[in-house]
mmCIF file of C-alpha atoms in Angstrom:
data_model
loop_
_atom_site.group_PDB
_atom_site.id
_atom_site.type_symbol
_atom_site.label_atom_id
_atom_site.label_comp_id
_atom_site.label_asym_id
_atom_site.label_seq_id
_atom_site.Cartn_x
_atom_site.Cartn_y
_atom_site.Cartn_z
ATOM 1 C CA MET A 1 -13.627 20.919 -45.465
ATOM 2 C CA THR A 2 -15.117 21.884 -41.807
ATOM 3 C CA ASP A 3 -13.365 19.915 -39.011
ATOM 4 C CA PRO A 4 -16.430 18.858 -36.874
ATOM 5 C CA ASN A 5 -14.148 18.367 -33.754
ATOM 6 C CA ALA A 6 -12.112 21.330 -33.781
ATOM 7 C CA ALA A 7 -14.667 23.298 -31.656
ATOM 8 C CA SER A 8 -14.052 20.901 -28.754
ATOM 9 C CA ARG A 9 -10.254 20.916 -28.793
ATOM 10 C CA PRO A 10 -8.707 22.870 -26.561
ATOM 11 C CA VAL A 11 -6.754 25.961 -27.339
ATOM 12 C CA GLN A 12 -4.909 26.486 -23.935
ATOM 13 C CA ALA A 13 -2.620 24.732 -21.375
ATOM 14 C CA VAL A 14 -0.677 24.568 -18.421
ATOM 15 C CA ILE A 15 3.052 23.443 -18.084
ATOM 16 C CA LEU A 16 4.041 22.643 -14.763
ATOM 17 C CA ALA A 17 7.632 23.861 -14.566
ATOM 18 C CA GLY A 18 8.193 24.121 -10.678
ATOM 19 C CA GLY A 19 10.081 21.124 -9.702
ATOM 20 C CA GLN A 20 13.758 21.287 -8.316
ATOM 21 C CA GLY A 21 15.064 18.698 -10.357
ATOM 22 C CA SER A 22 17.412 17.291 -8.061
ATOM 23 C CA ARG A 23 18.035 14.285 -9.752
ATOM 24 C CA LEU A 24 19.399 16.648 -12.964
ATOM 25 C CA ARG A 25 21.955 18.329 -10.635
ATOM 26 C CA PRO A 26 24.204 19.981 -11.676
ATOM 27 C CA TYR A 27 22.457 20.921 -14.666
ATOM 28 C CA THR A 28 19.662 22.576 -12.265
ATOM 29 C CA ASP A 29 22.010 24.073 -9.903
ATOM 30 C CA ASP A 30 21.505 27.257 -11.732
ATOM 31 C CA ARG A 31 18.133 26.762 -13.709
ATOM 32 C CA PRO A 32 14.669 24.883 -13.292
ATOM 33 C CA LYS A 33 14.507 21.626 -14.731
ATOM 34 C CA PRO A 34 12.327 22.977 -17.894
ATOM 35 C CA MET A 35 15.212 25.267 -18.890
ATOM 36 C CA VAL A 36 17.588 22.465 -19.316
ATOM 37 C CA GLU A 37 18.699 22.230 -22.865
ATOM 38 C CA ILE A 38 18.888 18.703 -24.662
ATOM 39 C CA PRO A 39 21.944 18.466 -25.882
ATOM 40 C CA GLY A 40 22.687 19.195 -29.627
ATOM 41 C CA THR A 41 19.184 21.107 -30.043
ATOM 42 C CA GLY A 42 20.409 24.455 -28.348
ATOM 43 C CA THR A 43 16.523 24.834 -26.808
ATOM 44 C CA PRO A 44 15.643 24.174 -23.155
ATOM 45 C CA ILE A 45 13.060 21.527 -22.748
ATOM 46 C CA ILE A 46 10.158 24.187 -22.357
ATOM 47 C CA GLY A 47 11.176 25.591 -25.868
ATOM 48 C CA HIS A 48 10.317 22.357 -27.553
ATOM 49 C CA GLN A 49 7.097 21.839 -25.499
ATOM 50 C CA LEU A 50 5.810 25.439 -26.419
ATOM 51 C CA ALA A 51 6.692 24.713 -30.143
ATOM 52 C CA TRP A 52 4.632 21.365 -29.789
ATOM 53 C CA LEU A 53 1.686 22.807 -28.292
ATOM 54 C CA ALA A 54 1.384 25.659 -31.067
ATOM 55 C CA GLU A 55 1.658 23.093 -33.644
ATOM 56 C CA GLU A 56 -1.369 21.198 -31.986
ATOM 57 C CA GLY A 57 -3.290 24.383 -31.977
ATOM 58 C CA VAL A 58 -2.622 25.966 -28.523
ATOM 59 C CA THR A 59 -2.553 29.594 -28.730
ATOM 60 C CA ASP A 60 -2.309 30.474 -24.861
ATOM 61 C CA VAL A 61 -0.009 28.600 -22.228
ATOM 62 C CA VAL A 62 0.103 29.135 -18.277
ATOM 63 C CA VAL A 63 3.570 28.266 -17.205
ATOM 64 C CA SER A 64 3.514 27.352 -13.217
ATOM 65 C CA CYS A 65 6.907 28.453 -12.054
ATOM 66 C CA GLY A 66 8.720 27.530 -8.769
ATOM 67 C CA HIS A 67 12.478 26.583 -8.558
ATOM 68 C CA LEU A 68 14.436 29.389 -10.013
ATOM 69 C CA ALA A 69 11.228 31.064 -11.285
ATOM 70 C CA GLU A 70 13.360 34.063 -12.541
ATOM 71 C CA VAL A 71 15.643 32.129 -14.737
ATOM 72 C CA LEU A 72 12.765 30.574 -16.645
ATOM 73 C CA GLN A 73 10.773 34.139 -16.803
ATOM 74 C CA GLU A 74 13.817 35.830 -18.173
ATOM 75 C CA TRP A 75 14.188 33.179 -20.798
ATOM 76 C CA LEU A 76 10.554 33.464 -21.786
ATOM 77 C CA ASP A 77 11.046 37.539 -22.140
ATOM 78 C CA SER A 78 13.988 36.922 -24.344
ATOM 79 C CA VAL A 79 12.608 34.909 -26.974
ATOM 80 C CA ASP A 80 10.063 35.087 -29.814
ATOM 81 C CA LEU A 81 7.404 32.735 -28.474
ATOM 82 C CA PRO A 82 4.628 30.790 -30.895
ATOM 83 C CA VAL A 83 1.859 31.355 -28.176
ATOM 84 C CA ARG A 84 0.850 33.572 -25.378
ATOM 85 C CA VAL A 85 2.428 32.821 -22.106
ATOM 86 C CA THR A 86 1.408 33.924 -18.767
ATOM 87 C CA THR A 87 3.917 32.872 -15.649
ATOM 88 C CA VAL A 88 2.499 32.140 -11.999
ATOM 89 C CA VAL A 89 4.619 31.655 -9.076
ATOM 90 C CA GLU A 90 3.137 29.712 -6.050
ATOM 91 C CA LYS A 91 3.624 31.674 -3.062
ATOM 92 C CA GLU A 92 3.989 28.348 -0.965
ATOM 93 C CA PRO A 93 4.304 25.003 -1.833
ATOM 94 C CA LEU A 94 0.669 23.884 -3.091
ATOM 95 C CA GLY A 95 1.688 19.975 -4.127
ATOM 96 C CA ARG A 96 1.274 19.049 -7.750
ATOM 97 C CA GLY A 97 -2.771 18.996 -7.320
ATOM 98 C CA GLY A 98 -2.647 22.292 -5.516
ATOM 99 C CA GLY A 99 -0.215 23.859 -7.992
ATOM 100 C CA LEU A 100 -2.142 22.638 -11.182
ATOM 101 C CA LYS A 101 -5.464 24.276 -9.826
ATOM 102 C CA TYR A 102 -3.705 27.512 -9.117
ATOM 103 C CA ALA A 103 -2.343 27.459 -12.463
ATOM 104 C CA ALA A 104 -5.830 26.653 -14.083
ATOM 105 C CA ALA A 105 -7.374 29.864 -12.446
ATOM 106 C CA HIS A 106 -5.079 31.962 -14.589
ATOM 107 C CA LEU A 107 -6.120 30.181 -17.892
ATOM 108 C CA PRO A 108 -7.979 32.703 -20.470
ATOM 109 C CA HIS A 109 -11.083 30.447 -21.176
ATOM 110 C CA PRO A 110 -12.442 28.801 -18.138
ATOM 111 C CA ASP A 111 -15.246 27.431 -19.756
ATOM 112 C CA ARG A 112 -13.299 25.420 -22.240
ATOM 113 C CA ALA A 113 -11.022 22.110 -22.223
ATOM 114 C CA TRP A 114 -7.230 22.495 -21.479
ATOM 115 C CA TYR A 115 -4.025 20.395 -21.775
ATOM 116 C CA ALA A 116 -1.543 20.113 -19.124
ATOM 117 C CA THR A 117 2.098 18.618 -19.197
ATOM 118 C CA ASN A 118 4.629 18.372 -16.784
ATOM 119 C CA GLY A 119 8.029 20.341 -17.574
ATOM 120 C CA ASP A 120 10.048 17.500 -18.264
ATOM 121 C CA ILE A 121 8.356 15.640 -20.753
ATOM 122 C CA TRP A 122 9.715 15.509 -24.182
ATOM 123 C CA THR A 123 7.542 14.118 -26.368
ATOM 124 C CA ARG A 124 5.668 14.517 -30.107
ATOM 125 C CA PHE A 125 2.226 12.995 -30.924
ATOM 126 C CA SER A 126 -0.992 14.523 -31.858
ATOM 127 C CA LEU A 127 -2.380 15.965 -29.249
ATOM 128 C CA ARG A 128 -5.502 16.590 -31.557
ATOM 129 C CA ASP A 129 -6.397 12.880 -31.563
ATOM 130 C CA MET A 130 -6.158 12.476 -27.774
ATOM 131 C CA ALA A 131 -8.451 15.492 -27.531
ATOM 132 C CA ASP A 132 -10.756 13.829 -29.819
ATOM 133 C CA PHE A 133 -10.472 10.513 -27.737
ATOM 134 C CA HIS A 134 -11.349 12.378 -24.684
ATOM 135 C CA THR A 135 -14.239 13.822 -26.070
ATOM 136 C CA GLU A 136 -15.673 10.294 -27.419
ATOM 137 C CA ARG A 137 -15.311 8.870 -24.063
ATOM 138 C CA ASP A 138 -17.129 11.653 -22.018
ATOM 139 C CA ALA A 139 -14.099 11.848 -19.806
ATOM 140 C CA ILE A 140 -13.536 14.714 -17.344
ATOM 141 C CA ALA A 141 -9.620 13.747 -17.422
ATOM 142 C CA THR A 142 -7.507 11.899 -20.172
ATOM 143 C CA LEU A 143 -4.077 10.726 -19.341
ATOM 144 C CA ALA A 144 -1.486 9.854 -21.895
ATOM 145 C CA LEU A 145 0.062 6.467 -21.643
ATOM 146 C CA ALA A 146 3.605 5.415 -22.445
ATOM 147 C CA ARG A 147 5.587 2.312 -22.708
ATOM 148 C CA PRO A 148 8.922 3.381 -21.635
ATOM 149 C CA ARG A 149 11.834 1.238 -22.411
ATOM 150 C CA ILE A 150 13.493 -0.368 -19.315
ATOM 151 C CA PRO A 151 16.965 0.041 -18.644
ATOM 152 C CA TRP A 152 18.086 -3.591 -18.595
ATOM 153 C CA GLY A 153 18.216 -6.260 -21.014
ATOM 154 C CA ALA A 154 15.504 -8.693 -20.923
ATOM 155 C CA VAL A 155 15.554 -12.526 -20.993
ATOM 156 C CA GLN A 156 13.286 -14.623 -23.009
ATOM 157 C CA THR A 157 12.761 -18.274 -21.968
ATOM 158 C CA ASP A 158 10.823 -21.444 -23.315
ATOM 159 C CA GLY A 159 8.381 -23.487 -21.100
ATOM 160 C CA PHE A 160 11.093 -25.585 -19.855
ATOM 161 C CA GLY A 161 13.577 -22.790 -18.748
ATOM 162 C CA HIS A 162 15.994 -22.754 -21.523
ATOM 163 C CA ILE A 163 16.899 -19.150 -22.527
ATOM 164 C CA THR A 164 15.829 -18.458 -26.241
ATOM 165 C CA ASP A 165 16.705 -14.774 -26.616
ATOM 166 C CA PHE A 166 18.468 -11.856 -25.204
ATOM 167 C CA ILE A 167 16.540 -8.240 -25.906
ATOM 168 C CA GLU A 168 18.272 -4.857 -25.442
ATOM 169 C CA ALA A 169 16.080 -2.593 -23.334
ATOM 170 C CA PRO A 170 12.561 -3.745 -24.466
ATOM 171 C CA PRO A 171 9.465 -1.650 -24.034
ATOM 172 C CA SER A 172 7.682 -2.032 -20.758
ATOM 173 C CA THR A 173 4.798 -4.550 -20.744
ATOM 174 C CA PHE A 174 2.971 -1.954 -18.313
ATOM 175 C CA GLU A 175 1.677 1.349 -19.480
ATOM 176 C CA ILE A 176 2.646 4.585 -17.379
ATOM 177 C CA ASN A 177 1.116 7.931 -16.823
ATOM 178 C CA ALA A 178 3.183 9.919 -19.681
ATOM 179 C CA GLY A 179 2.429 13.209 -17.658
ATOM 180 C CA VAL A 180 0.337 14.718 -20.383
ATOM 181 C CA TYR A 181 -2.993 15.376 -20.191
ATOM 182 C CA VAL A 182 -6.629 16.909 -21.527
ATOM 183 C CA PHE A 183 -9.064 18.405 -18.894
ATOM 184 C CA SER A 184 -12.668 19.146 -19.157
ATOM 185 C CA PRO A 185 -13.549 22.564 -18.035
ATOM 186 C CA GLU A 186 -15.042 21.013 -14.745
ATOM 187 C CA PHE A 187 -11.769 19.196 -13.716
ATOM 188 C CA ALA A 188 -10.364 22.428 -12.256
ATOM 189 C CA ALA A 189 -12.835 22.694 -9.544
ATOM 190 C CA MET A 190 -12.231 18.668 -8.536
ATOM 191 C CA LEU A 191 -8.686 19.438 -7.803
ATOM 192 C CA PRO A 192 -7.511 19.845 -4.158
ATOM 193 C CA GLU A 193 -6.210 23.328 -2.894
ATOM 194 C CA ARG A 194 -2.847 21.578 -2.015
ATOM 195 C CA GLY A 195 -1.808 18.089 -2.033
ATOM 196 C CA ASP A 196 -1.727 15.422 -5.008
ATOM 197 C CA HIS A 197 -4.691 14.960 -7.401
ATOM 198 C CA GLU A 198 -3.276 11.856 -8.421
ATOM 199 C CA ARG A 199 -4.276 10.310 -5.140
ATOM 200 C CA THR A 200 -7.494 11.978 -4.589
ATOM 201 C CA THR A 201 -9.000 13.372 -8.089
ATOM 202 C CA PHE A 202 -7.972 10.741 -10.417
ATOM 203 C CA PRO A 203 -9.284 7.801 -8.414
ATOM 204 C CA HIS A 204 -12.353 9.280 -7.871
ATOM 205 C CA LEU A 205 -12.954 9.585 -11.670
ATOM 206 C CA ALA A 206 -11.530 6.253 -12.167
ATOM 207 C CA ARG A 207 -14.208 5.053 -9.842
ATOM 208 C CA GLU A 208 -16.886 6.892 -11.769
ATOM 209 C CA ARG A 209 -15.197 5.482 -15.342
ATOM 210 C CA ARG A 210 -14.896 9.128 -15.878
ATOM 211 C CA LEU A 211 -11.177 9.008 -16.227
ATOM 212 C CA ALA A 212 -9.705 7.503 -19.395
ATOM 213 C CA GLY A 213 -6.073 6.498 -20.937
ATOM 214 C CA PHE A 214 -4.622 7.295 -24.246
ATOM 215 C CA PRO A 215 -1.952 5.488 -25.665
ATOM 216 C CA ILE A 216 0.723 7.139 -27.187
ATOM 217 C CA PRO A 217 0.958 5.894 -30.493
ATOM 218 C CA GLN A 218 3.496 3.360 -31.302
ATOM 219 C CA GLY A 219 6.357 5.088 -32.984
ATOM 220 C CA ALA A 220 6.097 8.184 -31.437
ATOM 221 C CA TYR A 221 8.791 9.987 -29.305
ATOM 222 C CA TRP A 222 8.401 10.147 -25.498
ATOM 223 C CA ARG A 223 10.982 10.695 -22.714
ATOM 224 C CA ALA A 224 10.688 11.897 -19.256
ATOM 225 C CA ILE A 225 13.974 13.991 -18.573
ATOM 226 C CA ASP A 226 14.582 13.329 -15.028
ATOM 227 C CA THR A 227 18.411 12.426 -14.735
ATOM 228 C CA ALA A 228 21.619 13.189 -16.519
ATOM 229 C CA LYS A 229 21.730 9.969 -18.426
ATOM 230 C CA ASP A 230 17.898 10.787 -19.888
ATOM 231 C CA LEU A 231 19.434 14.052 -21.434
ATOM 232 C CA THR A 232 22.412 11.992 -23.053
ATOM 233 C CA GLU A 233 19.821 8.774 -24.151
ATOM 234 C CA ALA A 234 17.275 11.938 -25.490
ATOM 235 C CA ALA A 235 20.316 13.194 -27.686
ATOM 236 C CA LYS A 236 21.386 9.937 -29.077
ATOM 237 C CA GLU A 237 17.468 8.969 -29.958
ATOM 238 C CA LEU A 238 16.802 12.577 -31.775
ATOM 239 C CA ALA A 239 20.293 12.171 -33.663
ATOM 240 C CA ALA A 240 19.031 8.791 -34.580
ATOM 241 C CA LEU A 241 15.722 10.013 -35.732
ATOM 242 C CA GLY A 242 17.454 12.824 -37.533
ATOM 243 C CA ARG A 243 15.767 15.711 -35.625
#
């Protein structure tokens, strides 16, 4: 049976992999953050991302490199990749929005929608469902939304101030930008040449009601790998999940 939504789903993506990852040192002393391996998997973060994108129907990926770009490029050249990969390196820092615009200019299908993800995101959920959500809402940009667990134990109280329960690392009550996106073709032209799109383009689209938020489904795995503790926690969580 033919899927009526298949033609509108992206087959191309951008991975932003240029950050220095200073909070992950010493792991990032000799490699960019996306090249850090999740303990026990034997594969760097970007390897997991490329496999996920391929599973979700992506055929072409542009990787925006920066810090220690040659390490990432050498790895990409040395392995059998599930998608076609092009790397681009900013000649000078352009900021997140400028870097995204620069990378998007190298996508093979400028007239089609595209995914994007930050290079330190470790997740699994249906990008196809997110793309359909994006199309249904006539959005120009859609952000995946996560509810990360807060790093402290929480306390529940009743109306009289009595403590009734302790909850270890509960999910946040607020949704956050999960660092995974669906963008319509016209989004690239709205990005700044340099600077941060989250302070310019996104607020503009929000005012026009053309910015959507897709909640990552309950039970789907998501973590931003930002510190050494995140690596340790990711390894524990993946072991518990049997992955």
